[in-house]
Tab-separated table of C-alpha atoms in Angstrom:
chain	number	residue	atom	x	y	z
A	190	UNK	CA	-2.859	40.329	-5.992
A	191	UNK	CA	-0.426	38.382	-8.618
A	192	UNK	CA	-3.597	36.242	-8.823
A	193	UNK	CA	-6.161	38.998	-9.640
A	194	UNK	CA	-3.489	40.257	-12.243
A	195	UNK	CA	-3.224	37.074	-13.685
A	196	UNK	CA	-7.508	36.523	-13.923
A	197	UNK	CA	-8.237	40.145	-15.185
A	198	UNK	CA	-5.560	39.448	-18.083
A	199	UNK	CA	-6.659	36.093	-18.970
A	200	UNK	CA	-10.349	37.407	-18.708
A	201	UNK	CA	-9.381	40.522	-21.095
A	202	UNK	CA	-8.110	37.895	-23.575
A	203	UNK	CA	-11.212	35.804	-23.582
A	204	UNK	CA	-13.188	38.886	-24.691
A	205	UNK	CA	-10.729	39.917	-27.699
A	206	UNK	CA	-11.253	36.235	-28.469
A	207	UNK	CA	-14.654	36.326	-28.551
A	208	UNK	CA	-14.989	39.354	-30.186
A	209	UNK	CA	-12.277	38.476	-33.300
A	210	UNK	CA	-14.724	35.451	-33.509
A	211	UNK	CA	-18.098	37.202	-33.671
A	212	UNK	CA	-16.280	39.448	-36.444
A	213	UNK	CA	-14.233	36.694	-37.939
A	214	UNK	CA	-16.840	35.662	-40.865
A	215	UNK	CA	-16.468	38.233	-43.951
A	216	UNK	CA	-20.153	39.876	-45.127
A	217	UNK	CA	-19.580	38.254	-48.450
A	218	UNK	CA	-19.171	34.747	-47.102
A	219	UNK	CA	-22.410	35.251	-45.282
A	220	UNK	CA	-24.247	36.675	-48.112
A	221	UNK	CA	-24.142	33.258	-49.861
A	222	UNK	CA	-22.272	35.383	-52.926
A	223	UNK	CA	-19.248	33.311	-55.280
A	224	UNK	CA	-15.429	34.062	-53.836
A	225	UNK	CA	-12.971	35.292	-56.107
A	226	UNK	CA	-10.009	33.234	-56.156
A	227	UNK	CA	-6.665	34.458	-56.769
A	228	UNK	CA	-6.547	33.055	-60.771
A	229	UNK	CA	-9.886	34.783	-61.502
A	230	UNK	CA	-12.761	31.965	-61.177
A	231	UNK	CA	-15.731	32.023	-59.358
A	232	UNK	CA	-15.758	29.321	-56.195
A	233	UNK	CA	-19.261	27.844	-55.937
A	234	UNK	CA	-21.750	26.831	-53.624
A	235	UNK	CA	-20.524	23.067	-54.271
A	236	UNK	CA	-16.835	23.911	-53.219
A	237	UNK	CA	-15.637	23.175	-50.312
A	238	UNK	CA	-16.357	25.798	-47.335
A	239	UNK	CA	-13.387	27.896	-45.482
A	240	UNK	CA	-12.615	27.076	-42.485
A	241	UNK	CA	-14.902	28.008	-39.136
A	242	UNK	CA	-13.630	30.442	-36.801
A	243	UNK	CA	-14.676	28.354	-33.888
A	244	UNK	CA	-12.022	25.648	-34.104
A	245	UNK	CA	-9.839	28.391	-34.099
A	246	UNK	CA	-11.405	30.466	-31.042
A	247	UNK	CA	-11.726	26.778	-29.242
A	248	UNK	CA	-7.951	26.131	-29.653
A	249	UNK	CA	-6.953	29.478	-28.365
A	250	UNK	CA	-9.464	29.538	-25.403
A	251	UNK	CA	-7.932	25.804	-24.441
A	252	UNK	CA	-4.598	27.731	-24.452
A	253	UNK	CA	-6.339	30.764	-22.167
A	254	UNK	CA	-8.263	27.978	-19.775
A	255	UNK	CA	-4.964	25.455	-19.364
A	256	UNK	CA	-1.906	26.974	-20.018
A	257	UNK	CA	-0.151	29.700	-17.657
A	258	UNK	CA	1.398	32.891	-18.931
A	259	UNK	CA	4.479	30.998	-19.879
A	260	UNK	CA	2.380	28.460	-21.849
A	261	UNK	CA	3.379	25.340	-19.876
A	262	UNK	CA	0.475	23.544	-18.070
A	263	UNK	CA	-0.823	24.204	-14.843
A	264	UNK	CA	0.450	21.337	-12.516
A	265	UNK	CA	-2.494	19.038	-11.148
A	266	UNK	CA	-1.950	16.789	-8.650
A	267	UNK	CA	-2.342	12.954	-9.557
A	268	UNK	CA	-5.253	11.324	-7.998
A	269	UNK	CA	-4.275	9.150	-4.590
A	270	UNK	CA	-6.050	6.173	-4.287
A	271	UNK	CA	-6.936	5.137	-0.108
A	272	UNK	CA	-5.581	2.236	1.078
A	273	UNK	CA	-8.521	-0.411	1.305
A	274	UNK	CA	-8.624	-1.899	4.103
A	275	UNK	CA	-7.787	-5.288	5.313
A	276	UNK	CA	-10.838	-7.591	5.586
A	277	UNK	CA	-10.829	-10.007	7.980
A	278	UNK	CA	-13.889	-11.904	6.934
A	279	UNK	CA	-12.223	-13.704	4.071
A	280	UNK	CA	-9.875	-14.771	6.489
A	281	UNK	CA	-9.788	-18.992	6.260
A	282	UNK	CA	-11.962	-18.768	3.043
A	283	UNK	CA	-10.553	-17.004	0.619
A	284	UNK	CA	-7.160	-15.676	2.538
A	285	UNK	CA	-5.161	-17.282	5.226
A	286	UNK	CA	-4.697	-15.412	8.639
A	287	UNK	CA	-2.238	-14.749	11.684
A	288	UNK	CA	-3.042	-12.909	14.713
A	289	UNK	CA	-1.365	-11.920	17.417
A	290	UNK	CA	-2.570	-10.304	20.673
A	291	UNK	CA	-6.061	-10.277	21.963
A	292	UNK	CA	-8.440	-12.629	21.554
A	293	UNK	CA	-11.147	-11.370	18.799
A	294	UNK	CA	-8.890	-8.666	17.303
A	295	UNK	CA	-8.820	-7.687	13.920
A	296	UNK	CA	-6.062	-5.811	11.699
A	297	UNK	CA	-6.698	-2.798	12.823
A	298	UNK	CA	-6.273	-3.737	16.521
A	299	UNK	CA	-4.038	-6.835	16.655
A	300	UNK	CA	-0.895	-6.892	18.123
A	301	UNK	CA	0.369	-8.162	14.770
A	302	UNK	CA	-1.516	-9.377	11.771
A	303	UNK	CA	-0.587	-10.949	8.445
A	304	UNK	CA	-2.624	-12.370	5.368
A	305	UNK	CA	-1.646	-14.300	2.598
A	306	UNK	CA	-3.950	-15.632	-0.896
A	307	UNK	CA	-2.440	-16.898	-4.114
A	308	UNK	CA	-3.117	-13.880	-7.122
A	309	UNK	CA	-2.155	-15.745	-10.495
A	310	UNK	CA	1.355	-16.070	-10.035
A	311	UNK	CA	1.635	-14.322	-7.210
A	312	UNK	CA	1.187	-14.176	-3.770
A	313	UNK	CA	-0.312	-10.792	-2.091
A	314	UNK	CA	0.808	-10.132	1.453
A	315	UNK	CA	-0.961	-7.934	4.270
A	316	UNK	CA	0.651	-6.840	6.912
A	317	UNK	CA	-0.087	-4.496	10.090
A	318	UNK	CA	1.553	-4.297	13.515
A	319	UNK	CA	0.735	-1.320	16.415
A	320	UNK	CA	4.212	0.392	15.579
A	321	UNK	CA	5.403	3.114	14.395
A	322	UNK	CA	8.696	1.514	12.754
A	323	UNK	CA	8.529	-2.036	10.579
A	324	UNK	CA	6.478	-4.868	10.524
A	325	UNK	CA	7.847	-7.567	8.677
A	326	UNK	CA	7.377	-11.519	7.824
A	327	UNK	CA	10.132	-14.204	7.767
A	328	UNK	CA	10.142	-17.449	6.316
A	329	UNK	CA	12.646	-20.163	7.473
A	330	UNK	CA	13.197	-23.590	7.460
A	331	UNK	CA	13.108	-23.567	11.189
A	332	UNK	CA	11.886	-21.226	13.710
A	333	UNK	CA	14.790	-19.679	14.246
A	334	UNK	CA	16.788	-16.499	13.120
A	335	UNK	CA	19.537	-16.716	10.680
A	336	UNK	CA	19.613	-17.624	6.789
A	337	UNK	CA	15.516	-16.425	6.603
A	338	UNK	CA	13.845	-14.136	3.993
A	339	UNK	CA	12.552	-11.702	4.959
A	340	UNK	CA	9.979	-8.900	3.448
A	341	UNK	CA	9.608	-5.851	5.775
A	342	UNK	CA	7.317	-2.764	5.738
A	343	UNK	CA	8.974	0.187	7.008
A	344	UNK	CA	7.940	3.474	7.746
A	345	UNK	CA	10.191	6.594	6.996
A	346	UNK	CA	11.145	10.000	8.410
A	347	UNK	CA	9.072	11.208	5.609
A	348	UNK	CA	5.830	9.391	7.132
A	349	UNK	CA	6.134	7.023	3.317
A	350	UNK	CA	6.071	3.121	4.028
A	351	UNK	CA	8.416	1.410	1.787
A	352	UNK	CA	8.826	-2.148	1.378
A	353	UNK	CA	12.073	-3.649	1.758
A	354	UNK	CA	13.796	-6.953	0.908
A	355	UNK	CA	15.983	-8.274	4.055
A	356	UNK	CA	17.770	-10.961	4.816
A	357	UNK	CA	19.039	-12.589	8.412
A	358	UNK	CA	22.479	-13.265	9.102
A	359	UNK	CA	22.112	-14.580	12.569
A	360	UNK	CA	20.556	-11.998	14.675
A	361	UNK	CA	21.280	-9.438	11.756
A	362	UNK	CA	19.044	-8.391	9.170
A	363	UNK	CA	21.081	-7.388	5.820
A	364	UNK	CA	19.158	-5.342	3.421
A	365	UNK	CA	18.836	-7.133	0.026
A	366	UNK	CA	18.459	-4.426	-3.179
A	367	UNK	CA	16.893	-7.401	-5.184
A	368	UNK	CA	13.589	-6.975	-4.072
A	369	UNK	CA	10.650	-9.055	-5.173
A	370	UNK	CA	7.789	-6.916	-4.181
A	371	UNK	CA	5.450	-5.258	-6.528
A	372	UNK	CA	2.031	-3.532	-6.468
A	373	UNK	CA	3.429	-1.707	-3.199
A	374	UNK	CA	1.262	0.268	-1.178
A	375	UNK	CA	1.455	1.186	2.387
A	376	UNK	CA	-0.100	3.874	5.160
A	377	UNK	CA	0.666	4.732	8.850
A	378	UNK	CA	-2.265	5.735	10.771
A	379	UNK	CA	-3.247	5.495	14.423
A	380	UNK	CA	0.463	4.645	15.273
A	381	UNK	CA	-0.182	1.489	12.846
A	382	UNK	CA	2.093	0.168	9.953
A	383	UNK	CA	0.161	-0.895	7.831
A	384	UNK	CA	1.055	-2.298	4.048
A	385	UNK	CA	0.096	-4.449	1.074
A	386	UNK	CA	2.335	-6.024	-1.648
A	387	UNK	CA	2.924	-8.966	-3.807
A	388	UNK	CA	5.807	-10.882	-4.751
A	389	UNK	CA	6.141	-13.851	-7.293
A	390	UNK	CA	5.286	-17.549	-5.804
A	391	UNK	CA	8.252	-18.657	-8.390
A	392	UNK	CA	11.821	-16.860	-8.189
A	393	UNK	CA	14.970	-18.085	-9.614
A	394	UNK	CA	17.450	-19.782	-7.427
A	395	UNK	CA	19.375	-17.628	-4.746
A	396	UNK	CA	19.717	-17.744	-1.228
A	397	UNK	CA	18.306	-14.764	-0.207
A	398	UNK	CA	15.059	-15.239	-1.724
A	399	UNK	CA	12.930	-18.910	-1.602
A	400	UNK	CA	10.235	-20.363	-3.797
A	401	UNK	CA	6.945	-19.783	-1.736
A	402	UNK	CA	5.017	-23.135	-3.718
A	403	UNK	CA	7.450	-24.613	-0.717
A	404	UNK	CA	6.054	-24.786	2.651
A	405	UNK	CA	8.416	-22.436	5.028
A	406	UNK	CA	7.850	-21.185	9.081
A	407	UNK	CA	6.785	-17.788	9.634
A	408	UNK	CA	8.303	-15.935	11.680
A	409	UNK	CA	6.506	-12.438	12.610
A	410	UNK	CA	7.830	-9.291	14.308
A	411	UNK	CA	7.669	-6.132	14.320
A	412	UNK	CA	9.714	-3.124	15.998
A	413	UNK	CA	10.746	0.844	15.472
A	414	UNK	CA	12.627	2.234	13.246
A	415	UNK	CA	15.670	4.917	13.196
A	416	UNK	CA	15.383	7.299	10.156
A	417	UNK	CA	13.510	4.651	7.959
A	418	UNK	CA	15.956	2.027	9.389
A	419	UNK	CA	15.090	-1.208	11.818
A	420	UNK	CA	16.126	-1.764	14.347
A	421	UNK	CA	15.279	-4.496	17.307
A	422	UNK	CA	12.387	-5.721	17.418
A	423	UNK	CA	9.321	-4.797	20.129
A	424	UNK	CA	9.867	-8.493	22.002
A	425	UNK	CA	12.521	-10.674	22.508
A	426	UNK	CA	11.181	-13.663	21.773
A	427	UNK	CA	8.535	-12.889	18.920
A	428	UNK	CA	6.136	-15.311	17.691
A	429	UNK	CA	6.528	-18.151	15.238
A	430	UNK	CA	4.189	-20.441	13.302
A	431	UNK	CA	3.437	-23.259	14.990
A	432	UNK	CA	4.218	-25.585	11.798
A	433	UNK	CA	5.099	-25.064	7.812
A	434	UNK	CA	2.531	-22.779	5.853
A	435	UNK	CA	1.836	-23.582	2.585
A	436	UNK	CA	0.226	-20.850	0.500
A	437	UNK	CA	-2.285	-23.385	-0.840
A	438	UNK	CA	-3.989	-23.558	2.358
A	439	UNK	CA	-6.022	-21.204	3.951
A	440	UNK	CA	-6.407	-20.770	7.895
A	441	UNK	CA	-7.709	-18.489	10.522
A	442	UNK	CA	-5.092	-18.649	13.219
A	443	UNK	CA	-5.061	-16.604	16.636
A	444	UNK	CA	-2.204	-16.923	18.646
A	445	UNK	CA	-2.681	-14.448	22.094
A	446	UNK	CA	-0.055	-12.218	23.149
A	447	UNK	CA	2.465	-12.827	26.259
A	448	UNK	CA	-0.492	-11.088	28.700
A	449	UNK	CA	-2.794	-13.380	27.522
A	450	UNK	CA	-0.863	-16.560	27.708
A	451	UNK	CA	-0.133	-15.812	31.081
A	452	UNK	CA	-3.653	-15.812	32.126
A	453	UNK	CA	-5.173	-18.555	29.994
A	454	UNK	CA	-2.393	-21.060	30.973
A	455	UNK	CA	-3.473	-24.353	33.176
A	456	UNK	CA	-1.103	-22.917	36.056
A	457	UNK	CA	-2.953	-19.856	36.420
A	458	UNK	CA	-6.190	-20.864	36.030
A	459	UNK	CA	-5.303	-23.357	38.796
A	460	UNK	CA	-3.782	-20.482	41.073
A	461	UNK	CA	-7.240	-18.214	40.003
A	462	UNK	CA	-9.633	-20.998	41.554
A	463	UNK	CA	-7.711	-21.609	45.237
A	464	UNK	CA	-7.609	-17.889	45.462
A	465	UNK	CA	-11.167	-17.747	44.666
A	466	UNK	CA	-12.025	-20.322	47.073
A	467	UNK	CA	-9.796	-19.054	49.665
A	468	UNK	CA	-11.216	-15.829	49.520
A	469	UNK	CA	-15.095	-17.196	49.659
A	470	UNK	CA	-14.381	-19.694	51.933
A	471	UNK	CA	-12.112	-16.871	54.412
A	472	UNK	CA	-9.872	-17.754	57.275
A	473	UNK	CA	-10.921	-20.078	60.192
């Protein structure tokens, strides 16, 4: 009803507007007659003309169309841009590649997955992980916890994903507010954290933060999170790059999940065939 009140007002003032225009033009201005000025001359045809009434009407029927009762603007909400999403066919050409879990997977249905390609003088990151927590990239000098740094993409009570600077003090990840991210943009969907950022391949010295033109291990993981916090990660012993990755090369690489290694490893396979065989063969 406030509404209605609101439309049959604004609409009432739209009609005195038009009509103050239709009448705004005097009959002697029309008539093509000199104007009196105020000392006494006559104002030709070759002097300048008075001003239209439309500019006027247009500026007040901007006011009537945009502005509320109060005169401040209506709010509008700013236009949301969708997260793109990660290709997977650049991946060893123009992008390098991690995946973790099934053989063939993709970012959207990985286990984990990361990408990495040199932007000017940056690097942009992709991440995504089936959580509904973090997923986050390390790099270390060796493959193991402690002194790493570490970029993380968490997701909130607020359902935002944020992305956060860490670094690991042993088995401890320490938030770091110096964070070298930029161009942040992130999205949970189908229990997936998924997020994109960049961060400068040149930083000043520090020891929370290393030069990525250096060749470093990454370590990947992934995990939930407690009211936009981390916490432990989804498997104990989460995977690692097999050696240094240098951001000037680009590679495809699949490394399958635990389930997986159990079933394509030379033991098993070995175990598969005799039972095979002992089951064709049967029992004397």
């Amino acid at each position: 009803a406030a509404a209605m009140a609101v439309r049959s007002r604004g609409a009432r003032r739209l009609l005195l507007l038009l009509l103050l225009a239709g009448s705004a033009a005097s009959p002697a201005d029309e008539g093509g007659g000199g104007r009196r000025e105020a000392g006494g001359g006559e104002q030709g045809d070759e002097a300048a003309p008075h001003d239209s009434s439309y500019g006027t009407f247009a500026s007040e029927f901007y006011d009537l169309r945009y502005l509320s009762e109060e005169g401040y603007p209506f709010p509008t909400a700013p236009p949301v841009d969708p997260f793109a999403k990660i290709r997977v066919d650049d991946c060893g050409k123009t992008k390098g590649c991690f995946r973790y879990g099934k053989p063939g997977c993709n970012a959207e249905t990985c286990d984990y997955f990361l990408s990495y390609r040199r932007i000017g003088a940056d690097v942009e990151f992709e991440l995504s992980a089936d959580t509904d927590g973090w997923v986050a990239v390390g790099f270390s000098s060796d493959k193991k916890m402690g002194g790493d740094d570490v970029m993380a993409c968490v997701h909130d009570d607020n359902g935002r994903v944020r992305i956060q600077h860490f670094y690991n003090v042993g088995q401890w990840a320490k938030e770091i507010q110096r964070n070298p991210a930029r161009d942040e943009e992130g999205v949970f969907e189908n229990n997936r954290v998924t997020c994109r950022f960049k961060r400068p391949v040149y930083v000043p010295r520090e020891e929370t933060i290393v030069d990525l033109h250096l060749s470093w291990y990454y370590l990947f993981a992934w995990g939930p999170a407690i009211q936009g916090s981390i916490t432990r990660h989804d498997i104990d012993s989460p995977p690692v790059s097999e050696r240094v990755v240098s951001i000037y090369k680009y590679e495809d690489i699949f490394m399958p999940s635990a389930a997986y290694q159990t079933f394509s490893s030379p033991f098993c396979l070995l175990l598969i065939v005799a039972l095979t065989f002992y089951l064709l063969m049967g029992t004397p």
